[in-house]
Tab-separated table of C-alpha atoms in Angstrom:
chain	number	residue	atom	x	y	z
D	1	UNK	CA	161.685	98.305	-63.553
D	2	UNK	CA	162.895	96.582	-60.453
D	3	UNK	CA	161.043	99.185	-57.571
D	4	UNK	CA	157.926	98.028	-59.492
D	5	UNK	CA	158.483	94.819	-59.477
D	6	UNK	CA	159.619	94.990	-55.829
D	7	UNK	CA	156.104	96.972	-55.226
D	8	UNK	CA	154.066	94.584	-56.408
D	9	UNK	CA	155.120	92.082	-54.481
D	10	UNK	CA	154.613	93.404	-51.318
D	11	UNK	CA	151.359	94.255	-52.300
D	12	UNK	CA	150.367	90.581	-52.859
D	13	UNK	CA	152.041	89.539	-49.961
D	14	UNK	CA	150.511	91.906	-47.977
D	15	UNK	CA	146.909	91.201	-49.771
D	16	UNK	CA	146.438	94.215	-51.779
D	17	UNK	CA	146.838	93.484	-55.113
D	18	UNK	CA	146.239	89.567	-56.382
D	19	UNK	CA	146.698	88.061	-59.585
D	20	UNK	CA	143.515	85.194	-59.717
D	21	UNK	CA	142.745	82.666	-62.401
D	22	UNK	CA	139.371	80.425	-62.949
D	23	UNK	CA	139.868	77.027	-64.494
D	24	UNK	CA	136.448	76.353	-65.155
D	25	UNK	CA	135.023	72.810	-66.872
D	26	UNK	CA	137.646	69.991	-66.856
D	27	UNK	CA	137.901	66.740	-65.306
D	28	UNK	CA	139.661	66.550	-62.806
D	29	UNK	CA	142.784	63.538	-62.176
D	30	UNK	CA	143.755	65.127	-58.803
D	31	UNK	CA	147.234	62.698	-58.096
D	32	UNK	CA	146.063	60.963	-55.278
D	33	UNK	CA	144.752	57.856	-57.095
D	34	UNK	CA	140.949	58.496	-57.009
D	35	UNK	CA	138.418	58.303	-59.569
D	36	UNK	CA	138.085	61.586	-62.119
D	37	UNK	CA	136.202	64.316	-61.410
D	38	UNK	CA	133.876	65.317	-64.286
D	39	UNK	CA	132.389	69.288	-63.951
D	40	UNK	CA	135.223	70.909	-61.930
D	41	UNK	CA	136.581	74.124	-61.524
D	42	UNK	CA	139.337	75.537	-59.778
D	43	UNK	CA	140.496	78.965	-58.456
D	44	UNK	CA	143.963	79.569	-58.131
D	45	UNK	CA	145.466	83.278	-56.164
D	46	UNK	CA	148.779	84.023	-56.627
D	47	UNK	CA	150.038	80.882	-57.567
D	48	UNK	CA	148.279	78.645	-54.958
D	49	UNK	CA	145.496	76.578	-55.274
D	50	UNK	CA	142.635	78.661	-53.474
D	51	UNK	CA	139.835	76.365	-54.116
D	52	UNK	CA	138.849	73.198	-56.345
D	53	UNK	CA	135.608	71.742	-56.451
D	54	UNK	CA	132.459	71.041	-58.767
D	55	UNK	CA	131.742	73.573	-61.350
D	56	UNK	CA	128.794	74.377	-59.776
D	57	UNK	CA	129.592	75.461	-56.939
D	58	UNK	CA	132.117	78.223	-58.165
D	59	UNK	CA	132.571	81.136	-56.823
D	60	UNK	CA	134.659	82.936	-59.807
D	61	UNK	CA	136.232	86.361	-57.586
D	62	UNK	CA	135.531	89.034	-59.714
D	63	UNK	CA	137.758	90.269	-61.852
D	64	UNK	CA	139.336	87.079	-62.113
D	65	UNK	CA	140.846	86.018	-65.342
D	66	UNK	CA	139.056	82.827	-66.509
D	67	UNK	CA	139.764	79.948	-68.628
D	68	UNK	CA	137.432	77.409	-69.986
D	69	UNK	CA	139.264	74.250	-70.440
D	70	UNK	CA	135.993	72.622	-71.089
D	71	UNK	CA	136.304	68.882	-71.748
D	72	UNK	CA	139.779	69.088	-70.714
D	73	UNK	CA	141.567	66.859	-68.513
D	74	UNK	CA	144.209	68.520	-65.452
D	75	UNK	CA	146.754	66.920	-63.629
D	76	UNK	CA	149.190	67.815	-61.372
D	77	UNK	CA	152.622	68.480	-63.322
D	78	UNK	CA	155.554	65.652	-63.376
D	79	UNK	CA	157.918	65.019	-60.327
D	80	UNK	CA	160.176	63.493	-61.746
D	81	UNK	CA	163.392	62.135	-58.698
D	82	UNK	CA	165.537	61.493	-60.514
D	83	UNK	CA	167.723	64.340	-63.471
D	84	UNK	CA	171.118	65.510	-64.187
D	85	UNK	CA	171.026	69.331	-64.615
D	86	UNK	CA	173.103	71.726	-66.498
D	87	UNK	CA	176.035	69.757	-68.416
D	88	UNK	CA	175.296	68.320	-70.941
D	89	UNK	CA	174.985	70.289	-75.176
D	90	UNK	CA	174.032	67.775	-77.290
D	91	UNK	CA	176.050	64.870	-76.962
D	92	UNK	CA	178.713	66.037	-75.263
D	93	UNK	CA	179.059	65.896	-70.944
D	94	UNK	CA	181.540	68.641	-68.843
D	95	UNK	CA	181.121	70.587	-65.991
D	96	UNK	CA	181.868	73.522	-68.165
D	97	UNK	CA	178.382	73.681	-69.661
D	98	UNK	CA	177.229	73.871	-66.214
D	99	UNK	CA	175.791	77.772	-66.527
D	100	UNK	CA	172.839	79.995	-66.044
D	101	UNK	CA	171.835	79.749	-69.762
D	102	UNK	CA	172.154	75.854	-70.020
D	103	UNK	CA	170.472	75.003	-67.209
D	104	UNK	CA	167.460	77.574	-67.771
D	105	UNK	CA	167.383	75.830	-70.789
D	106	UNK	CA	166.784	72.625	-69.943
D	107	UNK	CA	164.667	73.735	-67.291
D	108	UNK	CA	162.302	75.512	-69.939
D	109	UNK	CA	162.786	72.509	-72.059
D	110	UNK	CA	161.664	70.235	-68.873
D	111	UNK	CA	158.289	72.515	-68.256
D	112	UNK	CA	157.085	72.528	-72.521
D	113	UNK	CA	156.767	68.857	-71.304
D	114	UNK	CA	155.419	69.218	-67.913
D	115	UNK	CA	157.936	68.119	-65.802
D	116	UNK	CA	157.343	70.790	-63.079
D	117	UNK	CA	160.328	69.613	-60.823
D	118	UNK	CA	162.971	67.875	-61.081
D	119	UNK	CA	165.301	66.416	-58.735
D	120	UNK	CA	169.325	67.072	-60.094
D	121	UNK	CA	171.064	63.895	-58.711
D	122	UNK	CA	174.640	64.830	-57.381
D	123	UNK	CA	176.572	65.965	-60.522
D	124	UNK	CA	175.345	69.272	-59.489
D	125	UNK	CA	177.726	73.169	-59.440
D	126	UNK	CA	177.136	75.535	-56.981
D	127	UNK	CA	175.373	77.623	-59.300
D	128	UNK	CA	172.459	75.197	-58.658
D	129	UNK	CA	171.829	77.012	-55.035
D	130	UNK	CA	171.319	80.699	-56.795
D	131	UNK	CA	169.262	79.969	-59.434
D	132	UNK	CA	166.897	77.721	-56.383
D	133	UNK	CA	166.989	79.850	-54.151
D	134	UNK	CA	165.615	82.532	-56.849
D	135	UNK	CA	162.381	79.918	-57.716
D	136	UNK	CA	162.102	79.620	-53.671
D	137	UNK	CA	162.039	83.830	-52.716
D	138	UNK	CA	158.825	83.791	-55.341
D	139	UNK	CA	156.974	82.207	-58.297
D	140	UNK	CA	158.836	80.047	-60.878
D	141	UNK	CA	157.778	80.119	-64.499
D	142	UNK	CA	160.356	77.295	-65.094
D	143	UNK	CA	160.660	73.155	-64.242
D	144	UNK	CA	161.515	73.831	-59.962
D	145	UNK	CA	165.263	72.659	-58.951
D	146	UNK	CA	165.498	70.298	-56.570
D	147	UNK	CA	168.791	69.298	-55.973
D	148	UNK	CA	171.630	66.619	-54.134
D	149	UNK	CA	174.547	68.870	-54.771
D	150	UNK	CA	177.230	66.517	-55.346
D	151	UNK	CA	177.017	62.819	-55.087
D	152	UNK	CA	179.229	60.802	-53.266
D	153	UNK	CA	181.932	57.917	-54.608
D	154	UNK	CA	184.674	56.509	-52.983
D	155	UNK	CA	188.447	57.311	-54.050
D	156	UNK	CA	188.406	57.080	-58.250
D	157	UNK	CA	185.295	55.531	-57.795
D	158	UNK	CA	182.055	54.675	-60.560
D	159	UNK	CA	181.579	57.352	-61.852
D	160	UNK	CA	184.810	60.354	-61.898
D	161	UNK	CA	186.419	58.183	-64.394
D	162	UNK	CA	183.462	57.863	-66.659
D	163	UNK	CA	184.162	61.114	-69.186
D	164	UNK	CA	182.742	64.666	-67.983
D	165	UNK	CA	182.648	62.836	-64.573
D	166	UNK	CA	185.917	63.816	-63.541
D	167	UNK	CA	186.483	66.056	-59.959
D	168	UNK	CA	181.984	65.900	-60.077
D	169	UNK	CA	181.451	63.388	-57.227
D	170	UNK	CA	182.724	63.731	-53.697
D	171	UNK	CA	185.505	60.754	-53.535
D	172	UNK	CA	185.788	59.773	-49.670
D	173	UNK	CA	188.142	57.705	-48.035
D	174	UNK	CA	187.263	57.685	-44.260
D	175	UNK	CA	184.325	58.068	-42.678
D	176	UNK	CA	185.874	61.728	-40.987
D	177	UNK	CA	186.088	62.839	-44.797
D	178	UNK	CA	182.510	61.427	-45.471
D	179	UNK	CA	180.946	63.552	-42.225
D	180	UNK	CA	183.060	66.863	-43.855
D	181	UNK	CA	180.882	66.405	-46.851
D	182	UNK	CA	178.209	65.946	-45.418
D	183	UNK	CA	178.322	68.573	-43.795
D	184	UNK	CA	179.086	71.116	-46.321
D	185	UNK	CA	175.777	69.406	-48.080
D	186	UNK	CA	173.732	70.314	-45.078
D	187	UNK	CA	175.058	73.841	-44.306
D	188	UNK	CA	173.877	74.214	-48.331
D	189	UNK	CA	170.369	72.806	-47.218
D	190	UNK	CA	170.705	70.180	-50.278
D	191	UNK	CA	166.890	68.304	-50.669
D	192	UNK	CA	168.608	65.206	-50.699
D	193	UNK	CA	172.424	62.824	-50.723
D	194	UNK	CA	173.231	60.865	-52.986
D	195	UNK	CA	175.487	57.969	-53.601
D	196	UNK	CA	177.058	56.104	-56.437
D	197	UNK	CA	177.428	52.222	-55.248
D	198	UNK	CA	178.374	50.288	-58.804
D	199	UNK	CA	181.576	49.133	-60.422
D	200	UNK	CA	180.936	49.153	-63.385
D	201	UNK	CA	180.955	45.174	-64.310
D	202	UNK	CA	184.286	45.106	-62.587
D	203	UNK	CA	185.485	48.122	-64.922
D	204	UNK	CA	185.929	50.467	-62.391
D	205	UNK	CA	185.867	50.724	-58.398
D	206	UNK	CA	183.490	50.871	-56.343
D	207	UNK	CA	182.545	52.679	-52.516
D	208	UNK	CA	182.770	50.429	-50.040
D	209	UNK	CA	179.797	49.871	-47.755
D	210	UNK	CA	181.140	50.871	-44.667
D	211	UNK	CA	181.786	54.012	-46.286
D	212	UNK	CA	177.674	54.428	-47.714
D	213	UNK	CA	176.592	53.181	-43.823
D	214	UNK	CA	178.686	56.475	-42.840
D	215	UNK	CA	176.763	58.462	-45.216
D	216	UNK	CA	173.336	57.096	-44.816
D	217	UNK	CA	173.492	57.872	-40.645
D	218	UNK	CA	175.607	61.722	-41.388
D	219	UNK	CA	173.007	62.667	-43.578
D	220	UNK	CA	170.277	61.105	-41.229
D	221	UNK	CA	171.911	62.689	-38.651
D	222	UNK	CA	170.938	65.829	-39.845
D	223	UNK	CA	167.586	64.799	-41.118
D	224	UNK	CA	168.712	64.480	-44.883
D	225	UNK	CA	167.359	61.253	-46.958
D	226	UNK	CA	169.637	58.938	-48.841
D	227	UNK	CA	169.482	57.487	-52.419
D	228	UNK	CA	172.055	55.606	-54.467
D	229	UNK	CA	172.375	54.696	-58.156
D	230	UNK	CA	172.786	50.705	-58.188
D	231	UNK	CA	172.691	47.881	-60.524
D	232	UNK	CA	173.306	44.699	-58.430
D	233	UNK	CA	170.620	42.747	-56.080
D	234	UNK	CA	173.137	42.354	-53.257
D	235	UNK	CA	174.487	45.966	-53.293
D	236	UNK	CA	170.113	46.940	-53.122
D	237	UNK	CA	170.573	44.884	-49.539
D	238	UNK	CA	172.774	45.852	-47.805
D	239	UNK	CA	172.153	49.350	-48.478
D	240	UNK	CA	168.676	48.926	-47.499
D	241	UNK	CA	169.864	46.731	-44.389
D	242	UNK	CA	172.248	50.422	-44.010
D	243	UNK	CA	169.003	52.331	-43.794
D	244	UNK	CA	169.153	53.792	-47.418
D	245	UNK	CA	165.779	55.694	-48.561
D	246	UNK	CA	165.485	55.440	-51.881
D	247	UNK	CA	166.729	53.240	-55.195
D	248	UNK	CA	167.681	56.163	-57.692
D	249	UNK	CA	167.407	52.952	-60.384
D	250	UNK	CA	165.878	49.543	-60.835
D	251	UNK	CA	167.905	46.640	-59.215
D	252	UNK	CA	169.036	44.818	-63.246
D	253	UNK	CA	171.255	42.680	-62.604
D	254	UNK	CA	168.806	39.902	-61.681
D	255	UNK	CA	165.009	39.410	-60.534
D	256	UNK	CA	164.888	41.014	-56.947
D	257	UNK	CA	163.697	38.932	-54.029
D	258	UNK	CA	161.962	38.056	-51.116
D	259	UNK	CA	164.897	39.137	-48.887
D	260	UNK	CA	164.453	42.634	-50.468
D	261	UNK	CA	161.473	43.060	-50.824
D	262	UNK	CA	161.087	42.323	-46.793
D	263	UNK	CA	163.859	44.623	-45.987
D	264	UNK	CA	162.310	47.632	-47.884
D	265	UNK	CA	158.736	47.380	-46.711
D	266	UNK	CA	160.338	46.614	-42.447
D	267	UNK	CA	162.380	49.763	-43.474
D	268	UNK	CA	160.182	51.850	-45.664
D	269	UNK	CA	162.594	52.231	-48.567
D	270	UNK	CA	160.934	53.645	-51.011
D	271	UNK	CA	162.094	52.674	-55.180
D	272	UNK	CA	161.951	56.203	-55.635
D	273	UNK	CA	163.405	55.641	-59.672
D	274	UNK	CA	162.794	53.125	-61.609
D	275	UNK	CA	165.067	54.875	-64.653
D	276	UNK	CA	163.657	52.272	-66.998
D	277	UNK	CA	163.742	54.865	-69.993
D	278	UNK	CA	167.490	55.272	-69.283
D	279	UNK	CA	168.051	51.675	-70.061
D	280	UNK	CA	166.139	51.676	-73.593
D	281	UNK	CA	168.795	54.826	-74.083
D	282	UNK	CA	171.812	52.247	-74.365
D	283	UNK	CA	170.258	50.954	-77.179
D	284	UNK	CA	167.758	52.392	-79.163
D	285	UNK	CA	169.844	54.855	-80.831
D	286	UNK	CA	171.980	51.560	-82.453
D	287	UNK	CA	169.953	51.461	-85.757
D	288	UNK	CA	167.508	53.895	-87.282
D	289	UNK	CA	164.053	53.728	-85.947
D	290	UNK	CA	160.898	56.226	-85.099
D	291	UNK	CA	162.431	57.165	-82.026
D	292	UNK	CA	164.778	59.404	-83.952
D	293	UNK	CA	161.361	61.380	-86.233
D	294	UNK	CA	158.301	61.506	-82.996
D	295	UNK	CA	157.796	64.946	-83.559
D	296	UNK	CA	157.061	65.271	-79.913
D	297	UNK	CA	160.979	64.189	-79.383
D	298	UNK	CA	162.580	66.092	-82.208
D	299	UNK	CA	160.560	69.926	-81.236
D	300	UNK	CA	162.809	70.140	-78.816
D	301	UNK	CA	166.602	69.070	-79.582
D	302	UNK	CA	168.968	71.018	-82.448
D	303	UNK	CA	169.425	69.876	-85.855
D	304	UNK	CA	173.217	68.632	-85.288
D	305	UNK	CA	171.654	66.685	-82.174
D	306	UNK	CA	169.440	65.042	-84.232
D	307	UNK	CA	172.167	64.607	-87.302
D	308	UNK	CA	174.041	63.342	-84.698
D	309	UNK	CA	172.165	60.900	-83.411
D	310	UNK	CA	170.886	59.398	-87.209
D	311	UNK	CA	174.693	59.136	-88.271
D	312	UNK	CA	176.336	55.885	-88.950
D	313	UNK	CA	179.170	56.459	-86.818
D	314	UNK	CA	177.405	57.142	-83.787
D	315	UNK	CA	175.171	53.702	-84.232
D	316	UNK	CA	178.108	51.795	-85.226
D	317	UNK	CA	179.635	52.982	-81.860
D	318	UNK	CA	176.592	52.309	-79.785
D	319	UNK	CA	176.479	48.838	-81.408
D	320	UNK	CA	180.477	48.132	-80.422
D	321	UNK	CA	179.758	48.396	-76.987
D	322	UNK	CA	181.138	44.960	-75.306
D	323	UNK	CA	178.072	45.135	-73.030
D	324	UNK	CA	175.352	45.894	-76.432
D	325	UNK	CA	173.726	42.595	-76.081
D	326	UNK	CA	172.563	42.849	-72.481
D	327	UNK	CA	171.300	46.224	-73.001
D	328	UNK	CA	167.356	44.919	-74.061
D	329	UNK	CA	167.675	42.354	-71.147
D	330	UNK	CA	168.511	44.609	-68.364
D	331	UNK	CA	165.676	46.840	-69.661
D	332	UNK	CA	163.784	43.675	-69.796
D	333	UNK	CA	164.479	42.688	-66.107
D	334	UNK	CA	164.070	46.623	-64.653
D	335	UNK	CA	159.984	46.688	-65.722
D	336	UNK	CA	160.083	43.563	-64.437
D	337	UNK	CA	161.743	44.214	-61.743
D	338	UNK	CA	159.473	47.502	-61.278
D	339	UNK	CA	156.170	45.147	-61.470
D	340	UNK	CA	157.390	42.485	-58.356
D	341	UNK	CA	157.777	45.716	-56.260
D	342	UNK	CA	154.942	47.429	-56.996
D	343	UNK	CA	152.435	44.118	-56.715
D	344	UNK	CA	154.658	43.087	-53.407
D	345	UNK	CA	153.912	46.981	-51.676
D	346	UNK	CA	157.449	48.489	-51.655
D	347	UNK	CA	156.745	52.072	-52.648
D	348	UNK	CA	157.503	53.758	-55.094
D	349	UNK	CA	157.379	56.715	-57.447
D	350	UNK	CA	158.848	58.301	-60.599
D	351	UNK	CA	161.779	58.956	-62.165
D	352	UNK	CA	164.029	58.654	-65.381
D	353	UNK	CA	168.137	59.521	-64.973
D	354	UNK	CA	167.289	62.413	-67.719
D	355	UNK	CA	170.096	64.950	-68.816
D	356	UNK	CA	173.425	62.817	-69.597
D	357	UNK	CA	174.023	62.219	-73.386
D	358	UNK	CA	171.019	60.652	-74.995
D	359	UNK	CA	168.746	60.990	-72.489
D	360	UNK	CA	166.139	63.530	-73.440
D	361	UNK	CA	164.817	66.388	-71.255
D	362	UNK	CA	161.118	65.665	-71.357
D	363	UNK	CA	160.817	63.370	-73.538
D	364	UNK	CA	162.363	60.743	-71.063
D	365	UNK	CA	159.384	61.543	-68.484
D	366	UNK	CA	156.579	60.334	-70.977
D	367	UNK	CA	158.462	57.382	-72.396
D	368	UNK	CA	158.900	56.494	-68.605
D	369	UNK	CA	155.224	56.624	-68.365
D	370	UNK	CA	155.000	54.326	-71.061
D	371	UNK	CA	157.049	51.877	-69.910
D	372	UNK	CA	155.922	51.763	-66.509
D	373	UNK	CA	152.531	50.794	-68.502
D	374	UNK	CA	154.404	48.207	-70.119
D	375	UNK	CA	155.934	46.943	-67.128
D	376	UNK	CA	152.152	46.113	-65.928
D	377	UNK	CA	151.213	49.367	-63.721
D	378	UNK	CA	147.900	50.882	-64.483
D	379	UNK	CA	147.413	54.212	-65.327
D	380	UNK	CA	146.239	55.285	-62.152
D	381	UNK	CA	148.893	54.112	-60.412
D	382	UNK	CA	151.803	55.618	-63.027
D	383	UNK	CA	150.246	59.073	-62.687
D	384	UNK	CA	149.732	58.770	-58.456
D	385	UNK	CA	154.183	58.150	-58.897
D	386	UNK	CA	155.422	60.428	-60.821
D	387	UNK	CA	152.888	63.347	-58.799
D	388	UNK	CA	151.740	62.332	-55.210
D	389	UNK	CA	154.264	60.129	-54.798
D	390	UNK	CA	156.948	61.536	-55.413
D	391	UNK	CA	155.957	64.609	-53.822
D	392	UNK	CA	155.847	62.282	-50.618
D	393	UNK	CA	159.445	60.800	-51.445
D	394	UNK	CA	161.229	64.058	-51.777
D	395	UNK	CA	158.904	65.750	-48.550
D	396	UNK	CA	157.180	68.431	-50.688
D	397	UNK	CA	153.478	66.917	-50.082
D	398	UNK	CA	152.216	70.527	-47.851
D	399	UNK	CA	153.288	72.060	-51.652
D	400	UNK	CA	152.617	69.718	-54.425
D	401	UNK	CA	152.172	66.618	-56.060
D	402	UNK	CA	148.250	66.800	-55.725
D	403	UNK	CA	145.433	69.353	-56.865
D	404	UNK	CA	144.628	70.339	-53.597
D	405	UNK	CA	143.365	74.216	-51.588
D	406	UNK	CA	146.764	75.366	-50.442
D	407	UNK	CA	149.081	73.951	-52.917
D	408	UNK	CA	150.942	75.339	-55.632
D	409	UNK	CA	148.708	75.229	-58.946
D	410	UNK	CA	151.694	72.745	-60.972
D	411	UNK	CA	149.254	71.472	-63.250
D	412	UNK	CA	148.748	70.157	-67.040
D	413	UNK	CA	146.039	70.479	-68.944
D	414	UNK	CA	145.715	67.463	-71.588
D	415	UNK	CA	143.479	67.164	-74.371
D	416	UNK	CA	142.715	63.093	-73.874
D	417	UNK	CA	142.374	61.436	-70.523
D	418	UNK	CA	145.700	59.808	-69.189
D	419	UNK	CA	143.227	57.613	-67.071
D	420	UNK	CA	142.509	55.268	-70.202
D	421	UNK	CA	146.311	55.753	-71.570
D	422	UNK	CA	149.212	56.674	-70.137
D	423	UNK	CA	150.733	57.900	-73.361
D	424	UNK	CA	147.728	60.647	-73.165
D	425	UNK	CA	149.748	63.043	-71.397
D	426	UNK	CA	151.615	63.831	-74.881
D	427	UNK	CA	147.896	65.609	-75.342
D	428	UNK	CA	149.327	68.211	-73.592
D	429	UNK	CA	147.504	72.186	-74.372
D	430	UNK	CA	148.268	74.075	-70.950
D	431	UNK	CA	150.952	73.765	-68.348
D	432	UNK	CA	151.511	75.877	-65.615
D	433	UNK	CA	154.282	76.560	-62.783
D	434	UNK	CA	153.023	78.608	-59.393
D	435	UNK	CA	149.901	79.655	-61.383
D	436	UNK	CA	152.599	81.040	-64.163
D	437	UNK	CA	151.325	79.865	-67.778
D	438	UNK	CA	154.831	78.109	-69.522
D	439	UNK	CA	154.879	78.899	-73.505
C-alpha cells in the first residue's frame, strides 16, 4: 500500500495523473476585503487553485469532479494565530497529553469548524515538528500546524509555575542562554518565537525587558518574528520599542494610548491576536447559561467535560477567583482596544488562545469573530483579519489567506452570507484543506 501511494504521488508530481475538482455557481468572498462575487467557479488541481473566475467563463477539465454549490458562499479557511495544542484533555492541562492521538484529535476538531491553520504558541513538545513535517511533505487533510516550539519566560517566571506548565517554556536568565535557545528554535525552523511577559497581577515573576530585547534581537538575526503574551499597556510599549513584531493578546489593564499606537505604526508591529474570547472564557462558565447548551459547541466536547462545566463545583471555583470581578472589565477593555487600534490604522489579525482548559477548539474561533463584531468591526474587516491578514503576519501569503490561483485550496463553504452577519460562518457545509474535503 505504501509503495502504491508513493507511485501515485510521483505520477501526480510529474503531471501524469492529477486530481481535479471544480466548484460551481457560488458567491466568492476571496479574503482580500473586496466585494463578494456572485456566480463564481473554481478549478482545483492536486489541492491548489488553478483558476477562479466567473461561472460563465469556466472551462472544466475532462474527468474533473464537479461540485455544484449553487447559492452557497465560499471564503478562505480561518487562520488562528494563537492556539495551544496537545496538552489538554477535558479540563486538565498536562504535557503528558502531548501525544499524536491527542494532537490529531484536536486538529480534526479545528478542521470541522473551518479553522484550517493554527499557530501553536510556545507550549509544544518535539512531536509537533514531526507532525508538521508530515503535513508539509504532502497535502494535509487536517488543520495545518505552525509552531513557536517552546516559548520564553524568565527563571521561575510566568507561566512556568502554573498547573501543566512546569518545564514547558525556556526559563532564561542571561543573554547567552537566550542566544542558545533561539538558535535551537531556529534549527527546528519554528514559524515564530513567543515570549510570555506578565506577572499575573504581581503573583508571578515577569521576564525582564532586557532579556526580551535579547530574544527579539536574536530571533531577528535568524529571520524569525517574535510575538508576546502581554497584559499591561506599559509592557506593550516597551516591547514594541524593543522591536517586537506582534502582540499575542490585547492590552487589558488600560485603554491603548497615542504613544502605543504611534510606536506600533512606526515599527510596523501588529495586534496579531486580539484573543477577546479568552477573556470571555474567564467568567462565562461561572453560572449556567446558553453557551453550555449551544449545539454548535456541544457537538465537539465529551459528555464528561460538559457535565464538569455544568457542575456547581466548577461554577463556584470560577466565581471564587480573587480577580473574578475584573474579568468582565478586561473582556470589555480588549474589545475597546481592538477597535481603537483598527480605527487608528494599526495592523491587526486574528487569534483566540484556544486550547487550554475552558478554551475550546473551533468553537472559540467563531466566538472571536462574533466579539470582534461586538467591538465595532465590520464583517469584511473581520473576515480579512482571520484570512489574508493572518497569513500576511505569518509570512505565508504565497500559499494561504486568500482564494487565488496558485494558492492552496483551504476554504469553507457556507450556507449563509458572512458579509451580512459574521455569525453566518457557523453555517458550515463543506471544509477543504489543500482540496481535501474534511468530514
